[in-house]
Amino acid sequence: MRFLKILSLLLILFSLSCNNAATNPGESSGGGGGGSGGYPPPSIKFPDGASVEEKAKLAATLAPSEKQLNWQKMELTAFIHYGMNTFTDRGWGTGTETPSQFTPTKVDVNQWVSTLKEAGFKIIILTVKHHDGFCLWHTETTKHSVQYSPYQKDIAKEFADACRAQGMKVGFYLSPWDMNAESYGKGQAYNDFFCQQLTELLTKYGPVDEMWFDGAKDEKYGKVQEYDFTRWMDLINELQPNCITANLGLDARWAGNEGGYARDSEWSPVGFKPDAYGDKGYNEKYGLTAEDADLGSRDVLRKVPEVFWFPAEVDVSIRTPTAPASDSIYDQWFFHEGKQSVKTMQEIMNIYYKSVGRNANLLLNFPVNKEGVIPTEDAARIKEFKQYLDNNLTTGFLKDQDTSWIGADNGQSKEYALTSSKQINVLIIQEDISKGQRVEKFSIEYNNNGNWQAVTLSDISKATGTIGYKRIIKFSNITTDKIRITINQTRLPANISSVNVYYSPTY
Ligand code: FUL
């Protein structure tokens, strides 16, 4: 029996490595059940009775689909919340508003796009429908839309055209929860309505790179609606196979909070099954929720039968609420005059270190104001952020151009020389995730007058656990000419694609 089990595992590992070798990086089907074109995204089912060691090795061979890999490389996604709530001063609307209340004076989509493009964002996701059901596009599905407002013009179209003209990718936030739709709560009728909305958005506005589905759904409002996720996901795949589905989607996972941080060790191969598979009760069975402190360590692998490539996305706003909106919600997402402060550079940099620096994408929200623009203060702050990254965290101090380290195994170390002795306090390290995420623990030392000494980690980088696509480690200032990285624990020999060190003077 044992022999047969080992043989079957060896065969699986062999077929996975052939699969990886036979395709370009990122084109891997994931080897364990991912469909071609990345739908559904890659996953691996563990053989019955596999030990945790065997599961960890298998999980280490799981790789993203091509579109998931491209998504991860973008690092920065901008969110724009704009809609009825902007005018009613609410966090959540009621669905009883009227289009006449939507009264922007100048919707300047070009200002949104150029501001965010200059700040380094690669894609913008616009709330084309929030929970109040008001649509920012011209739709056949309802009269509760911008078309019947004083503004009249199709904002989704203006936005998508402006993005494309400036070379930015396009995303839409379409709230599944709809407090205005008459069919909401009526089972298939609402799923038909929602599919019609999806069809409009995915056929009238050119390539859509990301569809973002929010999980908020308040059944206190008396209506219970079952979402037909399989139908939605199939439809998106049919209409726009390159589109990423996020949050209540299959390709990108909600990091579990709206405070701007990923986990210290953020795994992309996780035991948590995307809710959008509609597999009710699956995650409960294994005691997992999107908010858990751990979704991918050996403790999780031990108890689950399957591992999914489901990378984290951190959503937070550039504005912090300082007073409640008129519906008592402390709302960071929509613009509320005099009730929010723009985050400081220190706060934004902390968010950056705890999201992009922890193997997650940062989805940073910009509330557009009543007039229809990103306020000057917010635009100035994000410009400052970009300048700070350009000046301090872009050109590193290591001597060699090629810092890759393929096959870095347990207990192995590698030394990296700086161009000369320099003061440093940041290390950026990346794994080639097209081959999987593998490192569980690593450490950093520096040459201190001939002795190797461990760096003192900052609070932001409490532990040097996982790496993933990108890990940014902050530590106390040191002056040195050489650093040493040790891979303390890895699931399979790791593929380190780059390492570099920097000096961040202020944050
Ligand atoms: C939440 C929503 O309820 C908020 O209004 C906002 O859209 C945020 C991104 O997701 O769950």
PDB file of C-alpha atoms in Angstrom, residues 83-99 101 130-134 144 177-182 184 218 220-223 326-329 334:
ATOM      1  CA  GLY A  83     -22.035  57.104  -7.251  1.00  0.00           C
ATOM      2  CA  MET A  84     -25.266  57.994  -5.491  1.00  0.00           C
ATOM      3  CA  ASN A  85     -23.636  57.889  -2.029  1.00  0.00           C
ATOM      4  CA  THR A  86     -21.339  60.741  -3.080  1.00  0.00           C
ATOM      5  CA  PHE A  87     -24.420  62.981  -3.247  1.00  0.00           C
ATOM      6  CA  THR A  88     -26.457  61.595  -0.353  1.00  0.00           C
ATOM      7  CA  ASP A  89     -23.540  61.499   2.122  1.00  0.00           C
ATOM      8  CA  ARG A  90     -24.106  57.828   2.945  1.00  0.00           C
ATOM      9  CA  GLY A  91     -21.796  54.790   3.244  1.00  0.00           C
ATOM     10  CA  TRP A  92     -24.529  52.491   2.030  1.00  0.00           C
ATOM     11  CA  GLY A  93     -27.541  53.838   0.164  1.00  0.00           C
ATOM     12  CA  THR A  94     -31.061  52.500   0.455  1.00  0.00           C
ATOM     13  CA  GLY A  95     -32.086  51.846  -3.133  1.00  0.00           C
ATOM     14  CA  THR A  96     -34.933  54.370  -2.769  1.00  0.00           C
ATOM     15  CA  GLU A  97     -32.897  57.307  -4.120  1.00  0.00           C
ATOM     16  CA  THR A  98     -33.849  58.860  -7.448  1.00  0.00           C
ATOM     17  CA  PRO A  99     -31.534  59.556 -10.429  1.00  0.00           C
ATOM     18  CA  GLN A 101     -30.119  63.257  -6.908  1.00  0.00           C
ATOM     19  CA  HIS A 130     -22.899  49.980  -5.474  1.00  0.00           C
ATOM     20  CA  HIS A 131     -25.395  48.341  -3.105  1.00  0.00           C
ATOM     21  CA  ASP A 132     -28.030  51.039  -3.812  1.00  0.00           C
ATOM     22  CA  GLY A 133     -28.342  49.705  -7.361  1.00  0.00           C
ATOM     23  CA  PHE A 134     -27.711  53.036  -9.158  1.00  0.00           C
ATOM     24  CA  HIS A 144     -32.147  53.653 -11.985  1.00  0.00           C
ATOM     25  CA  TRP A 177     -26.266  43.110  -3.451  1.00  0.00           C
ATOM     26  CA  ASP A 178     -28.798  45.450  -5.081  1.00  0.00           C
ATOM     27  CA  MET A 179     -31.301  47.280  -2.890  1.00  0.00           C
ATOM     28  CA  ASN A 180     -33.112  48.821  -5.853  1.00  0.00           C
ATOM     29  CA  ALA A 181     -33.647  45.916  -8.273  1.00  0.00           C
ATOM     30  CA  GLU A 182     -37.187  44.679  -8.156  1.00  0.00           C
ATOM     31  CA  TYR A 184     -33.522  41.082  -5.938  1.00  0.00           C
ATOM     32  CA  ASP A 218     -27.467  42.561   4.534  1.00  0.00           C
ATOM     33  CA  LYS A 220     -31.843  42.521   7.608  1.00  0.00           C
ATOM     34  CA  TYR A 221     -33.350  44.305   4.625  1.00  0.00           C
ATOM     35  CA  GLY A 222     -35.691  41.346   4.368  1.00  0.00           C
ATOM     36  CA  LYS A 223     -34.609  39.915   1.038  1.00  0.00           C
ATOM     37  CA  SER A 326     -25.369  60.634   7.438  1.00  0.00           C
ATOM     38  CA  ASP A 327     -26.245  56.925   7.805  1.00  0.00           C
ATOM     39  CA  SER A 328     -23.846  56.612  10.794  1.00  0.00           C
ATOM     40  CA  ILE A 329     -21.299  54.580   8.812  1.00  0.00           C
ATOM     41  CA  PHE A 334     -17.127  57.457  -0.882  1.00  0.00           C
TER      42      PHE A 334
END
